[in-house]
Backbone as a printed PyTorch tensor [residue, N CA C, xyz], in Angstrom:
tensor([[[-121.9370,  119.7750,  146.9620],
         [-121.9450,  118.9910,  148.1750],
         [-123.2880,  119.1060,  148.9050]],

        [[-123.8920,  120.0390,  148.7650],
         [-124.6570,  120.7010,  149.8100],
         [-126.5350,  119.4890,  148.4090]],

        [[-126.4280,  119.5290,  147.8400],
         [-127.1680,  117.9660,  146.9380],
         [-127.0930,  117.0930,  147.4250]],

        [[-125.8880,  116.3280,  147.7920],
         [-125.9050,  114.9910,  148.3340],
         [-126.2140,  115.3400,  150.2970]],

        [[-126.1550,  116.2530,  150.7860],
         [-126.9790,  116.2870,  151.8700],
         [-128.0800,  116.2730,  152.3230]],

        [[-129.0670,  117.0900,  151.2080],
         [-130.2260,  117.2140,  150.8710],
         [-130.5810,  115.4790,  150.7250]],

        [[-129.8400,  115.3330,  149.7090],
         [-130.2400,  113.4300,  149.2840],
         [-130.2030,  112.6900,  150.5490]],

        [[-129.7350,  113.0540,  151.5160],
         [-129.0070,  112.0130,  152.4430],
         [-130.2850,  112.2000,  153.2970]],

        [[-130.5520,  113.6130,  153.7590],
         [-131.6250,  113.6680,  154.3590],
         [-132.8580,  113.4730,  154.2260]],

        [[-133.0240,  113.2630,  153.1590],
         [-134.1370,  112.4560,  152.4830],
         [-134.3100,  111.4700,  152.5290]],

        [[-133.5940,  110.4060,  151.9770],
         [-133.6560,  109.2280,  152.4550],
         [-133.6450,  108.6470,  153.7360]],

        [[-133.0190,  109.4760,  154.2770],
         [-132.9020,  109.0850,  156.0530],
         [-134.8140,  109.2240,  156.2430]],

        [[-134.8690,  110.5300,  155.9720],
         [-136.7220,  110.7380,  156.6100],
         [-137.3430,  109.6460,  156.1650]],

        [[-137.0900,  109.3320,  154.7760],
         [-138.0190,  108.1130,  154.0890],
         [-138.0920,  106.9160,  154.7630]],

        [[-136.9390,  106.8040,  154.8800],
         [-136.3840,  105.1350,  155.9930],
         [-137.7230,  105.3070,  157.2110]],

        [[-136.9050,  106.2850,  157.6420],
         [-138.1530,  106.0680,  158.9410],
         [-139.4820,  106.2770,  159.0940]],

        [[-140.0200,  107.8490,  158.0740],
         [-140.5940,  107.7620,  158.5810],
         [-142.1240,  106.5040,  157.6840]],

        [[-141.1200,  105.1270,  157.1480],
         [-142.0190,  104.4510,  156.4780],
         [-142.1820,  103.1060,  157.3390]],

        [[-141.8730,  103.5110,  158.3510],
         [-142.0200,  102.4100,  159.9420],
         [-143.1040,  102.9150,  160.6900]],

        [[-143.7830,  104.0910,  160.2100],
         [-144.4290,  105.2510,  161.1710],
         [-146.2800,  104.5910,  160.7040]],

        [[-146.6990,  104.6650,  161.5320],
         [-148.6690,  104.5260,  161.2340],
         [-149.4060,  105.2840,  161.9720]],

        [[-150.6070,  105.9150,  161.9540],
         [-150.8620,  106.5980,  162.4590],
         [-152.4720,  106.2000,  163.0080]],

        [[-152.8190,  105.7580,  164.2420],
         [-154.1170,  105.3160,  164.1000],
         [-155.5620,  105.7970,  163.8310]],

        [[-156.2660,  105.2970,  162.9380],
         [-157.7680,  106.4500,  162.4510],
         [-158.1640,  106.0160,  162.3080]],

        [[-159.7010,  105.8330,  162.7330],
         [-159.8430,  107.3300,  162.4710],
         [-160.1150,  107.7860,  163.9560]],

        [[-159.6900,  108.6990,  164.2440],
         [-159.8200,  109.2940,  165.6670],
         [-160.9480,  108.7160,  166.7390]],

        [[-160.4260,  108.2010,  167.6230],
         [-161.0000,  107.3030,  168.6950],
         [-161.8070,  108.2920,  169.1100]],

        [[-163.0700,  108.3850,  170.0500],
         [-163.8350,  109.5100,  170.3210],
         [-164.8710,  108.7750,  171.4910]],

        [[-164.3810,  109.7580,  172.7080],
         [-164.9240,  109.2490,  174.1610],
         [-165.5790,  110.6380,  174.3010]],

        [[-167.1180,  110.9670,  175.0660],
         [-167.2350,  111.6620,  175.5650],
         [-167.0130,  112.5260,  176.7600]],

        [[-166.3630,  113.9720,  176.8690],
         [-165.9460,  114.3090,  177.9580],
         [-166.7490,  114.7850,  178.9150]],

        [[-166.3800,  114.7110,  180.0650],
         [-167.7120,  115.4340,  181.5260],
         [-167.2040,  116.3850,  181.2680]],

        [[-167.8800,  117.6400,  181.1350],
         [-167.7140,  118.8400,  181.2000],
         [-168.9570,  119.8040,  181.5540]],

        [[-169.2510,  121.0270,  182.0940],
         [-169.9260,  121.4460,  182.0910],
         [-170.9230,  122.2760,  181.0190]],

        [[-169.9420,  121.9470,  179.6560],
         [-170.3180,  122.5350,  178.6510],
         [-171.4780,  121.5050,  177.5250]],

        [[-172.6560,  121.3210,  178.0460],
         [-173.6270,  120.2790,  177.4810],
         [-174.7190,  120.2960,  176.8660]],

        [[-173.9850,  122.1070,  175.9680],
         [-174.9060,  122.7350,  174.6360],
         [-175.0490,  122.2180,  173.4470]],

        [[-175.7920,  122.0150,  172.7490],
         [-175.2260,  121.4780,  171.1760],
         [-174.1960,  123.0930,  170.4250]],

        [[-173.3220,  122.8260,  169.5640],
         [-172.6460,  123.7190,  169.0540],
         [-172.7580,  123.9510,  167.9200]],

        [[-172.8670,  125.2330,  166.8590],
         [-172.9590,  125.1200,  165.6050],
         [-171.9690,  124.8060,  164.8860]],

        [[-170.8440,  124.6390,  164.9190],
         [-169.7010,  124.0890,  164.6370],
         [-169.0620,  122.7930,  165.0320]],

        [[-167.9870,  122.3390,  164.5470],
         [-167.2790,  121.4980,  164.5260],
         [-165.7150,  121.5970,  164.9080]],

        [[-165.0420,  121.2040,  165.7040],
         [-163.4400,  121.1760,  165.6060],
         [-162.3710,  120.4090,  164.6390]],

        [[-161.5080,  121.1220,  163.9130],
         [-160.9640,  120.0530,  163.4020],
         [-160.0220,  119.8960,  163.8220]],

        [[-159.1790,  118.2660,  163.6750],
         [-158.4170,  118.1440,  164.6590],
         [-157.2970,  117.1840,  163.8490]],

        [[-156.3140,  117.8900,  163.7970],
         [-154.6320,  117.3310,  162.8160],
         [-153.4920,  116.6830,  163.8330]],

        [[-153.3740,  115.8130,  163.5580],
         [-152.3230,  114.8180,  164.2050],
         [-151.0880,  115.1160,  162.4120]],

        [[-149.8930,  115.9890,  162.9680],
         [-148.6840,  116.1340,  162.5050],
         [-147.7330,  116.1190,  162.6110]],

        [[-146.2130,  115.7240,  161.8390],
         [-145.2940,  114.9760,  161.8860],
         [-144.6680,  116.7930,  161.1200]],

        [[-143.0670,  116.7210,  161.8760],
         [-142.8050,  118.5780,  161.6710],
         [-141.9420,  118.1070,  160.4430]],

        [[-141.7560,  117.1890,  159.9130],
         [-141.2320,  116.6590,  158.1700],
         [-142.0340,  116.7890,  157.2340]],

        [[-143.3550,  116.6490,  157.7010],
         [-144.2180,  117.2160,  156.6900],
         [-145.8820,  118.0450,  156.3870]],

        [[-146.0680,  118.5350,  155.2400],
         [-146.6530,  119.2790,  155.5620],
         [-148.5700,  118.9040,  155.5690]],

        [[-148.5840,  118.0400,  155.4220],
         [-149.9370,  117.3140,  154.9470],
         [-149.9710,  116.7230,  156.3290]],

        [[-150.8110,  116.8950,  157.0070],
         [-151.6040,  115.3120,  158.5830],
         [-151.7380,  114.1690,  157.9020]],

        [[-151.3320,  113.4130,  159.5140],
         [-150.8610,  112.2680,  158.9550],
         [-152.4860,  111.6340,  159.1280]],

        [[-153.3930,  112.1740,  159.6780],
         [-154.6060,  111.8530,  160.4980],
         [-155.4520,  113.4710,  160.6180]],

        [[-157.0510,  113.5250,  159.9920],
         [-157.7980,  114.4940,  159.7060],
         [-158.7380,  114.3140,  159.9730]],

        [[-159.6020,  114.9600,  161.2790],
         [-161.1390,  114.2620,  161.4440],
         [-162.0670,  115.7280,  161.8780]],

        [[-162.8830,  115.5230,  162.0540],
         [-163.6970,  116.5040,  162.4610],
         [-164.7970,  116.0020,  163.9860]],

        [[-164.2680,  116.9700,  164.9410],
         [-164.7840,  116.3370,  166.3060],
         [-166.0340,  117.1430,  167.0980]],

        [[-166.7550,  116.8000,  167.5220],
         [-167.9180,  117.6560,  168.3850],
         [-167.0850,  118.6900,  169.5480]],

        [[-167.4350,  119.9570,  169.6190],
         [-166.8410,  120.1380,  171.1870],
         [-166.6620,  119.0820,  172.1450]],

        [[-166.6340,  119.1320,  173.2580],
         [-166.8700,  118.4680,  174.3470],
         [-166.7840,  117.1500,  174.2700]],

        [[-165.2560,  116.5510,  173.6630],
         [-165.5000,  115.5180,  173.4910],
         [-163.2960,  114.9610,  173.8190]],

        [[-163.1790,  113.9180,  173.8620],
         [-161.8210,  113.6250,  174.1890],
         [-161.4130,  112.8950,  172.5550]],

        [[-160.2690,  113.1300,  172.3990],
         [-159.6640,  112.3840,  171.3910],
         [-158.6970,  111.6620,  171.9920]],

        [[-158.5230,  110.2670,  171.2940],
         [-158.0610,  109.2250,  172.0050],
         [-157.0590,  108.7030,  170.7270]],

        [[-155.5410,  108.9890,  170.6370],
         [-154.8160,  108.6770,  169.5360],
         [-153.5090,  107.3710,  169.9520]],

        [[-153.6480,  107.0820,  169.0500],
         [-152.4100,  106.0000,  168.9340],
         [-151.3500,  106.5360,  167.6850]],

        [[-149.7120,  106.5670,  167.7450],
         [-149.1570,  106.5050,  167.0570],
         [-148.3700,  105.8610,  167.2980]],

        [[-148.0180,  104.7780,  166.2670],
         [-146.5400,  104.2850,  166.0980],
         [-145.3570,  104.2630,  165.3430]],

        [[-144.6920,  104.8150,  165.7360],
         [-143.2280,  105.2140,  165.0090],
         [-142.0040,  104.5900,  165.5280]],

        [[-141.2330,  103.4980,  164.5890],
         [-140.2490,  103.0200,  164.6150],
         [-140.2340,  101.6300,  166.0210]],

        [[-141.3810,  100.9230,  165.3610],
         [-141.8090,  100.0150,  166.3300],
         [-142.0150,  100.2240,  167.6860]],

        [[-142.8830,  101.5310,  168.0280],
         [-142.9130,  101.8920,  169.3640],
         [-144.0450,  102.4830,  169.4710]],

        [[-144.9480,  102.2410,  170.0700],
         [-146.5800,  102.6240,  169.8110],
         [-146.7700,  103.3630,  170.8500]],

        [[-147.2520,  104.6590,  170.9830],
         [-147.6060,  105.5550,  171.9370],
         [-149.1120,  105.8170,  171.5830]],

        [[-149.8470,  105.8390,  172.9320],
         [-150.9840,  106.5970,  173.1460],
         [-151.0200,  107.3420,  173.7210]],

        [[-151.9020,  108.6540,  173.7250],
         [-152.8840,  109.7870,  174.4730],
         [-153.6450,  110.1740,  173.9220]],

        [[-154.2450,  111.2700,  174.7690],
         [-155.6310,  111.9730,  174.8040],
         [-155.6940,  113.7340,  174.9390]],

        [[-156.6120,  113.9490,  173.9360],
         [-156.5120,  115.6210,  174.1760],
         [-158.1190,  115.3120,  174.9460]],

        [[-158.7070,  116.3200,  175.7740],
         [-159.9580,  117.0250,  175.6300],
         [-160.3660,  118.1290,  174.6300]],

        [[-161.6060,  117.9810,  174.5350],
         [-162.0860,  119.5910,  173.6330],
         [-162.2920,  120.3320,  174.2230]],

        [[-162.4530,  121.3890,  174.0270],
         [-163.6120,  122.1880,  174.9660],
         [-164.9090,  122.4760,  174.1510]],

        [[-165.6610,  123.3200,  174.7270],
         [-166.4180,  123.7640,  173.7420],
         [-166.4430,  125.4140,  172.5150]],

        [[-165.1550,  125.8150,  173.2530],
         [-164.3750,  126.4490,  171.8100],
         [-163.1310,  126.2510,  170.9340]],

        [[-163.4500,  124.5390,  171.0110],
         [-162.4230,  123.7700,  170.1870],
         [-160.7830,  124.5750,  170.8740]],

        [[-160.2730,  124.3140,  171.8190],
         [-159.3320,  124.0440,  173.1360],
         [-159.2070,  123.1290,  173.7330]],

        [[-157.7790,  122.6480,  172.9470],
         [-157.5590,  121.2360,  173.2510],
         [-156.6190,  121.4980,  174.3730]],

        [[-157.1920,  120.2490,  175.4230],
         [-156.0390,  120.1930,  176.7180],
         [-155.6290,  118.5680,  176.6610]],

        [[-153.6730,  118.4750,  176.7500],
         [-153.6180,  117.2370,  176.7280],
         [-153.9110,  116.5710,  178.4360]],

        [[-154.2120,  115.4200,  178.4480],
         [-155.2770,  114.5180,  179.5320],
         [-153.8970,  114.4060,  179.8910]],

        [[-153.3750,  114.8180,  181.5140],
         [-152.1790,  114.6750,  182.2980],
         [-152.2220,  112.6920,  182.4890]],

        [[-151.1280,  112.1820,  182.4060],
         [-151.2110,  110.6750,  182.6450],
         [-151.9550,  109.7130,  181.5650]],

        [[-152.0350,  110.5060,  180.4980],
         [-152.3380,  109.2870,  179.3840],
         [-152.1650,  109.3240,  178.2760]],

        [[-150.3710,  109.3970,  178.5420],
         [-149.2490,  109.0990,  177.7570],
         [-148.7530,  110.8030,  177.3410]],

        [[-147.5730,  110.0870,  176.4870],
         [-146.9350,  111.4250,  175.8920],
         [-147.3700,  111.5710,  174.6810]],

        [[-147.0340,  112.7510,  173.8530],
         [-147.0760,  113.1750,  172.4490],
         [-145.8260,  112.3930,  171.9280]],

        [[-145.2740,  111.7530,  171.1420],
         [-143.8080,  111.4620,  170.7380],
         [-142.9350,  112.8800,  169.9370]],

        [[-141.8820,  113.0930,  170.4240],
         [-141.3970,  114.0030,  169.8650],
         [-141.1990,  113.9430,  168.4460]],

        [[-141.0950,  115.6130,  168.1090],
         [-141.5770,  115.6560,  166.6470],
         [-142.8950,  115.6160,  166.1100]],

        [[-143.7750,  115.1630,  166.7090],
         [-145.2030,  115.3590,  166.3230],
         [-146.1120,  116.3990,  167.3110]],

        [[-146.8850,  117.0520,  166.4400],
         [-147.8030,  117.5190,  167.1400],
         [-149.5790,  117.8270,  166.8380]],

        [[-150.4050,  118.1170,  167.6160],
         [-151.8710,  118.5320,  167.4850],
         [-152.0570,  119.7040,  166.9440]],

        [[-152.5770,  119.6990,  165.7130],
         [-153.2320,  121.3360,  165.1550],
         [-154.9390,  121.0170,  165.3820]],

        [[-155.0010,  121.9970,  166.4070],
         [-156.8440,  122.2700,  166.2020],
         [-157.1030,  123.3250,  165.7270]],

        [[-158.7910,  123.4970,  165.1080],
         [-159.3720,  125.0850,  164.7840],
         [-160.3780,  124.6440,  164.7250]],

        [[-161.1600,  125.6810,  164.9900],
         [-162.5200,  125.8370,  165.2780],
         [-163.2240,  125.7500,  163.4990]],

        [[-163.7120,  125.1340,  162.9630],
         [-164.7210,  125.1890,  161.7380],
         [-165.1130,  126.4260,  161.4640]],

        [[-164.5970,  127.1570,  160.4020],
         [-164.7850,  128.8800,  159.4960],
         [-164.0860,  129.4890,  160.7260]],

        [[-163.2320,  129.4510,  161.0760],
         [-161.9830,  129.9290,  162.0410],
         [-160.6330,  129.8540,  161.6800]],

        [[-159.9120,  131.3720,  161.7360],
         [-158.6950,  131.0210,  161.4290],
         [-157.9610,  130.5410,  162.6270]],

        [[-158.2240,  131.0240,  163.9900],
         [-157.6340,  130.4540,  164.6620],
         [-156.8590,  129.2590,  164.9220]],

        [[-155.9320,  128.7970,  165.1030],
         [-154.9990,  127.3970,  165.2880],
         [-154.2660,  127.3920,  166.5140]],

        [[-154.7880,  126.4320,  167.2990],
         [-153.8970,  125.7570,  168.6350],
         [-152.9380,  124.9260,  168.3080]],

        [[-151.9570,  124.8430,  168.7270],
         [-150.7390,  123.7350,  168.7630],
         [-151.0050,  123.0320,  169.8190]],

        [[-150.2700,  121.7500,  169.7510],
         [-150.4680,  121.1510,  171.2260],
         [-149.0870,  120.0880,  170.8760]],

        [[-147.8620,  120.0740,  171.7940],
         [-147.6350,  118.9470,  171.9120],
         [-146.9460,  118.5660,  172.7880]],

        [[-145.8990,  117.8010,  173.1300],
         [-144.6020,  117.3360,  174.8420],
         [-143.8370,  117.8000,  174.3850]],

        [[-143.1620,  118.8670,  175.3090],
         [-141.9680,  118.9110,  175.3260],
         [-141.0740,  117.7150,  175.3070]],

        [[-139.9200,  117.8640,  174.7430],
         [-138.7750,  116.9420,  174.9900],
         [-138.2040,  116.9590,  176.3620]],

        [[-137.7540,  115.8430,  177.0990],
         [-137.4560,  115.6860,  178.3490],
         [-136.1580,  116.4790,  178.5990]],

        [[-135.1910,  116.4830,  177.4640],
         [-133.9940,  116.9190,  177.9100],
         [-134.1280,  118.4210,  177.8550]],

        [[-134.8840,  119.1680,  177.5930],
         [-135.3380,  120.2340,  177.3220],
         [-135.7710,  121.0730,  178.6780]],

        [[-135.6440,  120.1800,  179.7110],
         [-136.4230,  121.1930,  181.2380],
         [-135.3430,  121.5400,  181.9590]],

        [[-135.6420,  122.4940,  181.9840],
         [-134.4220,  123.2520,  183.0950],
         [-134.9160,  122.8740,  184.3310]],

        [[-133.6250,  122.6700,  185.4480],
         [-133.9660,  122.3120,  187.0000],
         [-132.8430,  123.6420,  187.4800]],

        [[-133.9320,  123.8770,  188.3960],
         [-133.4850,  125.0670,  188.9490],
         [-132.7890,  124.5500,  190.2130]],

        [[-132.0260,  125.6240,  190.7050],
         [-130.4720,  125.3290,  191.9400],
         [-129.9120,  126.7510,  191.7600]],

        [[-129.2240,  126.5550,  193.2100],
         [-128.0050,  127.1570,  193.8100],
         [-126.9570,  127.2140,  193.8330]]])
C-alpha cells in the first residue's frame, strides 16, 4: 500500500509542480549601501522549491547588490527582492512581495561553507498573543 502512496505523491508533485516557472536569470538592481568596496568574491544565490533537490534558478551576484525574482506557480506570479550585503547576507526588501510558500533562498559566500536560508513564513503560522 505504502507504493501506491509514494505513486500518488508523485504524480500529484509532477502535476503541479509542471505549472511552476521560475524567472532568470536573476534581475539585478544596485543597492545604496554603505558598503562601496570592490569584493574578492562573489555570492551565490539559489531560488528553491523544498520537493526538490537541484535550484530551480542559479546565479552568481556582486555583494551589494538587490536581487529582484519572479516566480510563478500554479498560474499565480509572485515577485520580491532580497538585498546583499557585502558578506553575502541576504535581507528580504519589507513590501516587495512575499516568498510563496514552500520555496526558499539559499545564499553562500564563494569558497564558503557557510549557507543562509531565507524565506515567509506561512500566514497561518503566527501566533497572536491575548488574555
Amino acid at each position: 500500500m505504502q507504493f501506491f502512496d509514494i505513486l500518488a505523491a508523485a504524480a500529484t508533485a509532477v502535476a503541479i509542480m509542471s505549472n511552476t516557472a521560475v524567472a532568470g536569470p536573476v534581475n539585478l538592481q544596485e543597492v545604496r549601501s554603505n558598503d562601496q568596496q570592490l569584493h574578492p568574491y562573489r555570492c551565490k544565490f539559489e531560488v528553491l522549491h523544498i520537493w526538490y533537490t537541484e535550484p530551480f534558478l542559479s546565479s552568481f551576484i556582486d555583494p551589494g547588490q538587490r536581487a529582484e525574482i519572479t516566480i510563478e506557480a500554479r498560474a499565480r506570479k509572485t515577485d520580491f527582492a532580497i538585498d546583499i550585503d557585502g558578506e553575502c547576507k541576504g535581507t528580504k526588501v519589507k513590501g516587495a512581495g512575499r516568498i510563496p510558500e514552500n520555496w526558499f533562498i539559499r545564499l553562500s559566500r564563494e569558497g564558503s561553507k557557510e549557507v543562509q536560508f531565507i524565506n515567509d513564513k506561512p500566514k497561518n503560522n503566527r501566533v497572536s498573543g491575548g488574555s
